[in-house]
Tab-separated table of C-alpha atoms in Angstrom:
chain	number	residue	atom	x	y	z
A	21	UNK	CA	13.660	2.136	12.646
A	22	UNK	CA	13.778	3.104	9.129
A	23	UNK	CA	10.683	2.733	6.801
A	24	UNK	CA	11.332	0.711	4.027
A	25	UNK	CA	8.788	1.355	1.717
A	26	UNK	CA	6.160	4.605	1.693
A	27	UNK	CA	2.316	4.707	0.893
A	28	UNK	CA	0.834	8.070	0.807
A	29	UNK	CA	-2.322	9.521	2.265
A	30	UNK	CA	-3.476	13.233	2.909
A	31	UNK	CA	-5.675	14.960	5.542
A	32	UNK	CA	-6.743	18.620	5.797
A	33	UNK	CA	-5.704	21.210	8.006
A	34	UNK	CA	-9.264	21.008	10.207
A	35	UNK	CA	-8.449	17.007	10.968
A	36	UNK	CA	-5.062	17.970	12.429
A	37	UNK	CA	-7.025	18.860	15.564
A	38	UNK	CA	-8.279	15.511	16.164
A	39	UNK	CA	-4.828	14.486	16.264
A	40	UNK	CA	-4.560	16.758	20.079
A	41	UNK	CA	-5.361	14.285	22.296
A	42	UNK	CA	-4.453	10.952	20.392
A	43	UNK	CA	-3.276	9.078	22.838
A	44	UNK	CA	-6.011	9.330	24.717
A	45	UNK	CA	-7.904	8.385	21.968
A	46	UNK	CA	-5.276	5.187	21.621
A	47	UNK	CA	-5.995	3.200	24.120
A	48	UNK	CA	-9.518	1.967	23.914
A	49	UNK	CA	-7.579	0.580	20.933
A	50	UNK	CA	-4.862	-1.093	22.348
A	51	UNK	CA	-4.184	-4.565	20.752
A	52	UNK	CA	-5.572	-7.279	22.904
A	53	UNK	CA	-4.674	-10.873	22.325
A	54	UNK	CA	-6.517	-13.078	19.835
A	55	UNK	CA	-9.401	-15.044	20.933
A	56	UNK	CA	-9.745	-18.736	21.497
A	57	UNK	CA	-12.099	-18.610	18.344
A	58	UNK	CA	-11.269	-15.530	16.683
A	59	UNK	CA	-9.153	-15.059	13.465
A	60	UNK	CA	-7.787	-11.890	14.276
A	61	UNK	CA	-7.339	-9.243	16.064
A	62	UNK	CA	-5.972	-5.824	15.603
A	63	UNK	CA	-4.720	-2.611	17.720
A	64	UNK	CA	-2.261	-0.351	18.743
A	65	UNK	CA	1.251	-1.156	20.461
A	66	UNK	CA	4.086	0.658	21.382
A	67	UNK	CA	6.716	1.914	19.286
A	68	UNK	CA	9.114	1.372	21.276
A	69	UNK	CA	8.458	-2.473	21.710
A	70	UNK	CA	6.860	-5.030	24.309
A	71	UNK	CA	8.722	-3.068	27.425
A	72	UNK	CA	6.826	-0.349	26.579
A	73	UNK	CA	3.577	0.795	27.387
A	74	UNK	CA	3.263	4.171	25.332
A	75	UNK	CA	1.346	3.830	22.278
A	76	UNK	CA	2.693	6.309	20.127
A	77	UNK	CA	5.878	8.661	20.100
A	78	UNK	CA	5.698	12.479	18.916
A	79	UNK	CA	8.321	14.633	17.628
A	80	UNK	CA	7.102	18.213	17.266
A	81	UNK	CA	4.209	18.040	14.335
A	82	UNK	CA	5.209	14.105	14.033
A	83	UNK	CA	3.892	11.621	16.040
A	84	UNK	CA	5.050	7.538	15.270
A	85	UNK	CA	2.537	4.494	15.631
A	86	UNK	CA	2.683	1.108	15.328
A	87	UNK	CA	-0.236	-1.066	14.663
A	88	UNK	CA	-0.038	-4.456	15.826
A	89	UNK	CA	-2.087	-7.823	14.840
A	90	UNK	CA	-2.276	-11.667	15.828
A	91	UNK	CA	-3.676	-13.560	13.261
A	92	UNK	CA	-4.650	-17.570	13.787
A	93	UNK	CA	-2.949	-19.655	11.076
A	94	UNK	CA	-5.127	-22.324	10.328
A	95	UNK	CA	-4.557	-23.827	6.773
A	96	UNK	CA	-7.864	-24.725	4.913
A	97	UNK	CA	-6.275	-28.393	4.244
A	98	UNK	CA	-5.971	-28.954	7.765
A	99	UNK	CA	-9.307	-28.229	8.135
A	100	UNK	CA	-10.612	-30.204	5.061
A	101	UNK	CA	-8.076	-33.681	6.026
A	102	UNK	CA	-10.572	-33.448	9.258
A	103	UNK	CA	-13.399	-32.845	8.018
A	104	UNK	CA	-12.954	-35.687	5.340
A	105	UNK	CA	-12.157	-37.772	8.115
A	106	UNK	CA	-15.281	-36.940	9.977
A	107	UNK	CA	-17.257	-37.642	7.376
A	108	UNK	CA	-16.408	-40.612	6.337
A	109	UNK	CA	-16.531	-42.492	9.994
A	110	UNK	CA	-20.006	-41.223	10.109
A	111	UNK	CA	-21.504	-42.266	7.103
A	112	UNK	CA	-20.028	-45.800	7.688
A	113	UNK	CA	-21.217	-45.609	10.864
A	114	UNK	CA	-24.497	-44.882	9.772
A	115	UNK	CA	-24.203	-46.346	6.589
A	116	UNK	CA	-25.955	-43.545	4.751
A	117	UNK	CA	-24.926	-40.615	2.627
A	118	UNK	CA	-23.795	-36.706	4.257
A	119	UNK	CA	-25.769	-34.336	3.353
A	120	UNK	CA	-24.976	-30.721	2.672
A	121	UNK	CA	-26.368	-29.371	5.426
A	122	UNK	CA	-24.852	-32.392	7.781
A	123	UNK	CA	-21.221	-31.252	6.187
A	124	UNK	CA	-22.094	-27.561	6.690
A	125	UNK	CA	-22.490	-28.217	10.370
A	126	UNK	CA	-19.178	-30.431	10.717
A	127	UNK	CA	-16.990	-28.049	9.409
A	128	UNK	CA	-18.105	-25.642	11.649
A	129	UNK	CA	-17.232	-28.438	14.608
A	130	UNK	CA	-14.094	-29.017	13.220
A	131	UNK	CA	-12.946	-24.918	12.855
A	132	UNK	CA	-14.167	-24.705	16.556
A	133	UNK	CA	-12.469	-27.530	17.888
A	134	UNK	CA	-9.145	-26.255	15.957
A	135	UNK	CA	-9.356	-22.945	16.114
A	136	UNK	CA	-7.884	-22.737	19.808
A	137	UNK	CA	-5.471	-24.760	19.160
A	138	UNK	CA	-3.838	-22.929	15.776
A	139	UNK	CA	-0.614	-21.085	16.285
A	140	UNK	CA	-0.545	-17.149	16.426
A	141	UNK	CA	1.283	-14.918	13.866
A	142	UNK	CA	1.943	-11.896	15.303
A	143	UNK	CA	2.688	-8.665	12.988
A	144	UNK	CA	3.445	-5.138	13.299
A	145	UNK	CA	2.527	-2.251	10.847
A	146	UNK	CA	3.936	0.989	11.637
A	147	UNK	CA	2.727	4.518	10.281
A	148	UNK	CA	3.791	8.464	11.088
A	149	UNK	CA	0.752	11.891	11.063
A	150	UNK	CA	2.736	14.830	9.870
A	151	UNK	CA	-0.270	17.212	11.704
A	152	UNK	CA	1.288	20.585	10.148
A	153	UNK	CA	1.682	19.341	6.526
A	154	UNK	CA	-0.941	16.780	6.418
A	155	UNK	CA	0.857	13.705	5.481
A	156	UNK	CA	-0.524	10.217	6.948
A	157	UNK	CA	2.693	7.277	5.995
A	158	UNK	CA	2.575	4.113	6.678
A	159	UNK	CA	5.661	1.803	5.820
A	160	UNK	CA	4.102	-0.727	3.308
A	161	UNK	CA	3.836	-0.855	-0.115
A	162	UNK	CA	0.857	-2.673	-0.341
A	163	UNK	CA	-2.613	-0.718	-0.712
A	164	UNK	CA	-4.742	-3.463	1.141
A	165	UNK	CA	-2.487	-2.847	4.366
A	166	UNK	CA	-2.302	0.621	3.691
A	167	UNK	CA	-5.427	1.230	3.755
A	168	UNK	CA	-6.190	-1.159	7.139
A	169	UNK	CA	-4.023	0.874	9.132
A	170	UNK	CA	-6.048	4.242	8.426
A	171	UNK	CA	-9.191	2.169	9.202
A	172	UNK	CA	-7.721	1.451	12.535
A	173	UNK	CA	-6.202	5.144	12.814
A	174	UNK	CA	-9.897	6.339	11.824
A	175	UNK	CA	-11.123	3.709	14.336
A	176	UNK	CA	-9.067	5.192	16.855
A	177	UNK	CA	-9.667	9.252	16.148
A	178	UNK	CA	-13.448	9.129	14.499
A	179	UNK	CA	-14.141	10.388	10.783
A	180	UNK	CA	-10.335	11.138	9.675
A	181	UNK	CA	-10.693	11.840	6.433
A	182	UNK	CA	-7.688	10.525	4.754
A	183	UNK	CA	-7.528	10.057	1.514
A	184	UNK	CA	-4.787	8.493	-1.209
A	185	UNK	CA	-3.190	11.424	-3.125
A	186	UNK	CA	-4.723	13.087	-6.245
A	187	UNK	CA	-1.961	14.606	-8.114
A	188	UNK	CA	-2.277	16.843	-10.722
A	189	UNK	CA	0.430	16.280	-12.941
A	190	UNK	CA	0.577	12.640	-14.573
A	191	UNK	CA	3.013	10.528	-12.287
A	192	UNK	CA	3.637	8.319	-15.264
A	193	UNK	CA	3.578	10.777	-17.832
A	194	UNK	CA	6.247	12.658	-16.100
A	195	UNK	CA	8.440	10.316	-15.106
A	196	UNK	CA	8.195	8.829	-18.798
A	197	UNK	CA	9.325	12.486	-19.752
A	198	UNK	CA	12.283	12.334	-17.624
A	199	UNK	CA	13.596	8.951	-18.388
A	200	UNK	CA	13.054	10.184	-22.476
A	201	UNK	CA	14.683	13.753	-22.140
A	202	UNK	CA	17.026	12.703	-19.178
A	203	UNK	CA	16.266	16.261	-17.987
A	204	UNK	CA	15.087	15.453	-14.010
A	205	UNK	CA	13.811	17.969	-11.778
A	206	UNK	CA	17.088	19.708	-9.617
A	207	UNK	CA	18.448	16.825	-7.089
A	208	UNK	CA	16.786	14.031	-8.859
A	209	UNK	CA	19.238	12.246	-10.640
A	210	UNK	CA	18.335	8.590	-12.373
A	211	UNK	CA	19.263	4.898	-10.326
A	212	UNK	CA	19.519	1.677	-11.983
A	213	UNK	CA	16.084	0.261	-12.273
A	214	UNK	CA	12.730	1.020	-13.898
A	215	UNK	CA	9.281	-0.679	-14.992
A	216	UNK	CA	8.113	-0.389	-18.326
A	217	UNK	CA	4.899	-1.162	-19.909
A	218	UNK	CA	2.819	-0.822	-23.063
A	219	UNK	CA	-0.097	1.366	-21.581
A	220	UNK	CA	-2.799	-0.794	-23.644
A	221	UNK	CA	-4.738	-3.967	-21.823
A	222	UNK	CA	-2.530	-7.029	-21.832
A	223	UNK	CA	-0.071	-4.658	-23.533
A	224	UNK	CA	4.226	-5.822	-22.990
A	225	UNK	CA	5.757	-5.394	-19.694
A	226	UNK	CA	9.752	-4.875	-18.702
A	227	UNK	CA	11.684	-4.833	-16.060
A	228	UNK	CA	15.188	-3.562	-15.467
A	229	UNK	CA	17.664	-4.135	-12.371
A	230	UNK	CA	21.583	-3.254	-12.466
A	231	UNK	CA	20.796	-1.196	-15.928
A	232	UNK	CA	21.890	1.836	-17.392
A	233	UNK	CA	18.256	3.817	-18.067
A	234	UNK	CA	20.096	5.824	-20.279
A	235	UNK	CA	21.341	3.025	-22.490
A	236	UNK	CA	19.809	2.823	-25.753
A	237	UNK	CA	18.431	-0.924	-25.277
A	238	UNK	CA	16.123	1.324	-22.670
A	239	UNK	CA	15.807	4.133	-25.260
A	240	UNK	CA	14.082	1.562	-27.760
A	241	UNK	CA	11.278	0.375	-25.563
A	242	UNK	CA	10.213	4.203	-25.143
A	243	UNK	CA	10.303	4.469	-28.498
A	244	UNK	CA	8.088	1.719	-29.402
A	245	UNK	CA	5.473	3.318	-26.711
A	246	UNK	CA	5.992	1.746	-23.548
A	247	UNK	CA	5.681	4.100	-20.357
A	248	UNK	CA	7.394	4.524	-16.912
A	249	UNK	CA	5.186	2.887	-14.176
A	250	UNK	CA	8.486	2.588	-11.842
A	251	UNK	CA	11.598	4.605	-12.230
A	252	UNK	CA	14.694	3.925	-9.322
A	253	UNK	CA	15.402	7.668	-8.391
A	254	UNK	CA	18.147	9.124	-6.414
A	255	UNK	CA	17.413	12.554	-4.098
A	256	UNK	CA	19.882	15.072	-3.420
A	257	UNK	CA	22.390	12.148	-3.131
A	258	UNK	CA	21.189	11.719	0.312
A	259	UNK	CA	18.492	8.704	-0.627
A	260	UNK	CA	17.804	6.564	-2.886
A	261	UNK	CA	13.923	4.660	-3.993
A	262	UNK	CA	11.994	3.143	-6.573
A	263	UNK	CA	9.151	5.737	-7.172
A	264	UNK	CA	5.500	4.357	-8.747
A	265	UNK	CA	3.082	5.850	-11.085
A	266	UNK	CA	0.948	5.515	-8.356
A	267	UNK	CA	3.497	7.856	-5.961
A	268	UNK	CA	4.423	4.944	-3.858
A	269	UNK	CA	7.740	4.570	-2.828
A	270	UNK	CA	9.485	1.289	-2.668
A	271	UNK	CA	13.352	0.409	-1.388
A	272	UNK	CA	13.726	3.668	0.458
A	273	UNK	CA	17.431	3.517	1.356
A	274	UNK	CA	19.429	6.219	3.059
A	275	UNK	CA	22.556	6.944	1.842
A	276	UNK	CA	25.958	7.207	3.806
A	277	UNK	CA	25.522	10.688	4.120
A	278	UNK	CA	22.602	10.501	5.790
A	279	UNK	CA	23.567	7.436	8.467
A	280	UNK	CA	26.102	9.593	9.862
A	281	UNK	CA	24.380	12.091	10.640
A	282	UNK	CA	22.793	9.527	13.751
A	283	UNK	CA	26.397	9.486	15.622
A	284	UNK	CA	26.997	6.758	18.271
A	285	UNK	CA	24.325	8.870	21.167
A	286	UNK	CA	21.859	6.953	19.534
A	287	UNK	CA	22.744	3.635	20.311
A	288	UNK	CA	22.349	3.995	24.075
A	289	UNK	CA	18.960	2.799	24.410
A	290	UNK	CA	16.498	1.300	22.367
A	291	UNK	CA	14.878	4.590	23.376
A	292	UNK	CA	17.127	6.811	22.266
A	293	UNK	CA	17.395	4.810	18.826
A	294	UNK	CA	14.407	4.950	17.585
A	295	UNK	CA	13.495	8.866	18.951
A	296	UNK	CA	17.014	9.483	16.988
A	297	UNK	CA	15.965	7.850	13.477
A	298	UNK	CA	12.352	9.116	13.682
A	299	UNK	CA	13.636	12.674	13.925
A	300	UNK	CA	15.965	11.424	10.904
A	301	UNK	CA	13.329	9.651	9.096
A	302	UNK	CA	10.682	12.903	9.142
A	303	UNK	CA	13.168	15.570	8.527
A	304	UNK	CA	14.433	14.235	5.026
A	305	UNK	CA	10.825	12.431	4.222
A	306	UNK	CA	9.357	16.170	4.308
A	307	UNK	CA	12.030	17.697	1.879
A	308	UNK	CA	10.839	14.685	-0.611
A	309	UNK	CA	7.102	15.474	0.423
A	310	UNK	CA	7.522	18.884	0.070
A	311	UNK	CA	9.305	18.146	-4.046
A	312	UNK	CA	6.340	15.831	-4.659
A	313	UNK	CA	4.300	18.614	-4.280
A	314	UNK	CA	6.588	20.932	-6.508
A	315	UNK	CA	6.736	17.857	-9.094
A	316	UNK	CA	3.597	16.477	-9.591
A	317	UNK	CA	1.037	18.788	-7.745
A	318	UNK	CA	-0.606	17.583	-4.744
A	319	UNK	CA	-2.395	20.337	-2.446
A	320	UNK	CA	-3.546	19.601	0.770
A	321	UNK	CA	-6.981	18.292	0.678
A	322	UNK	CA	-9.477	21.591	1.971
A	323	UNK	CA	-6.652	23.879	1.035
A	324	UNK	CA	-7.353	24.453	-2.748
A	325	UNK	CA	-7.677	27.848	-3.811
């Protein structure tokens, strides 16, 4: 139970305490299954899968959710071949055009009539509260889910007022520094992959994998302008991720180093497994959290001086 990729949120000190009696708070929200004519439905599960019934899991100031979903799949051509079909045996039965309003109605037939009868997708989301330094993560790199999981988290709690991360320093700006100067902040040193754009509308885009950023085919681009909007990073050669200008993380991996650090007690029980890696997981995420900050500036929202 690793999180593969990292999107960032921040909560003050005062909306820790609403964080006291989550579980509580949980499980009004618990997921219940999708209705015979709804498209979706969302809530929490349990960490620790279906034999479980706890809905979260908390480590000290850490505490681990999963957000779970079923989602109807029904594909807009079904639903058109039917309705096509439907409205053609009426209007030869009746010999007479279908009106808007006629066609309006049938689809909504049809997307009743199918709707029970479309197979479930389920999905599961999960996200970690860091209640002493403020730190909401949830393990997507994808804004639009990033931000549905606080909405049910802020379901859940009441007015939790995270928000994305507004760093001071330039993300981009820096990390186009580094990659120019090759002088990283201590413990960063420089992987083998990076985005680079011309910062104008439209403006050239490339993309490097398996490349040497110091070569001087890299070198040119920055010359001609182009920026850093993803730079592959190593940290204290104990993980490795692609870092955005937008201070999401992608491709988290852990490094040997790390993984052995687990030993073989934490393959006993699925249990045991996951309480083992989340202590892992939040324990080197909050040395990286804590260089962000250093880096690039990022107090905790209410704590400016």
């Amino acid at each position: 139970m690793f999180f593969r990729n990292l999107t960032l949120f921040r909560f003050p000190e005062s909306a820790a305490e609403m964080l006291e009696d989550l579980e509580t708070r949980l499980e009004p929200q618990r997921l219940r299954p999708c209705g015979p004519l709804e498209l979706s439905t969302r809530g929490f599960v349990s960490p620790f899968g279906r034999q479980s019934e706890a809905l979260m899991h908390r480590i000290n100031a850490y505490t681990l959710l999963t957000i779970g979903g079923e989602d109807r799949l029904l594909p807009g051509s079904v639903v058109s071949e039917e309705l096509a079909n439907r409205i053609q045996a009426l209007a030869a039965k009746e010999g007479r055009r279908i009106g808007a309003r006629e066609r309006k109605r049938l689809k909504e037939e049809v997307v009743s009539e199918l709707m029970p009868r479309a197979f479930i997708r389920p999905s599961r989301q999960s996200a970690y509260l860091d209640a002493k330094n403020g730190w909401l993560v949830v393990d997507t790199a994808s804004r639009k889910v990033a931000e549905e999981a606080v909405s049910q988290i802020r379901e859940a709690v009441g007015q939790f007022p995270a928000t994305p991360m507004a760093p001071e320093e330039s993300p981009r700006a820096l990390m186009t520094d580094w990659l120019i100067h090759g002088k990283l902040p201590a413990g960063l040193t420089l992987g083998d992959e990076c985005e680079l754009r011309d910062p104008v509308e439209s403006g050239a885009i490339v993309r490097c994998r398996r490349q040497e950023l110091e070569s001087d085919e890299v070198r040119e681009h920055l010359k001609t302008g182009k920026q850093v909007y993803q730079l592959g990073l190593e940290f204290d050669e104990r993980m490795s991720f692609v870092l955005g200008e937008d201070l999401t993380v992608r491709k988290l991996r852990f490094l040997d180093v790390v993984l052995d650090e687990l030993g073989e007690e934490s393959s006993e029980s699925i249990q045991a497994e996951i309480d083992a890696r989340f202590a892992l997981l939040t324990l080197e995420l909050a040395r990286l959290f804590d260089k962000f900050g250093d880096w690039f500036g990022l107090p905790r929202p209410g704590n400016r001086d």
